XYZ file of C-alpha atoms in Angstrom:
39
model
C -27.265 3.379 -19.083
C -24.558 4.471 -16.814
C -24.593 8.342 -17.066
C -28.501 8.375 -15.840
C -28.318 5.520 -13.124
C -25.514 7.161 -11.571
C -26.739 11.282 -12.609
C -22.985 12.392 -13.592
C -21.223 13.822 -16.297
C -20.578 11.970 -20.621
C -16.942 13.616 -19.035
C -17.059 11.833 -15.325
C -18.448 8.800 -16.854
C -15.639 7.910 -19.220
C -12.728 8.861 -17.048
C -15.234 6.137 -14.043
C -15.466 3.876 -16.785
C -10.830 4.472 -18.645
C -10.080 3.585 -14.639
C -12.670 1.248 -14.377
C -11.102 -0.611 -17.876
C -7.806 -0.087 -17.230
C -8.185 -2.198 -12.896
C -9.544 -4.981 -15.424
C -6.312 -5.073 -17.817
C -3.558 -4.231 -14.393
C -5.446 -7.226 -12.041
C -5.484 -9.585 -15.335
C -1.996 -8.682 -16.458
C -1.114 -9.231 -13.092
C -2.890 -13.003 -13.181
C -1.437 -14.263 -16.340
C 1.646 -13.416 -14.966
C 1.697 -14.609 -11.628
C -0.120 -18.387 -13.259
C 2.264 -17.985 -16.295
C 5.086 -18.774 -13.228
C 3.583 -21.214 -11.460
C 3.146 -23.609 -14.512
């Protein structure tokens, strides 16, 4: 679905998805650590 919507290759789809997942994980970790310091 994602691939068809943007007309990109499977390889680029996985690279984009991987980058988004990494970013989400990193931001989530920072938020959790930040909350841990506050509480």
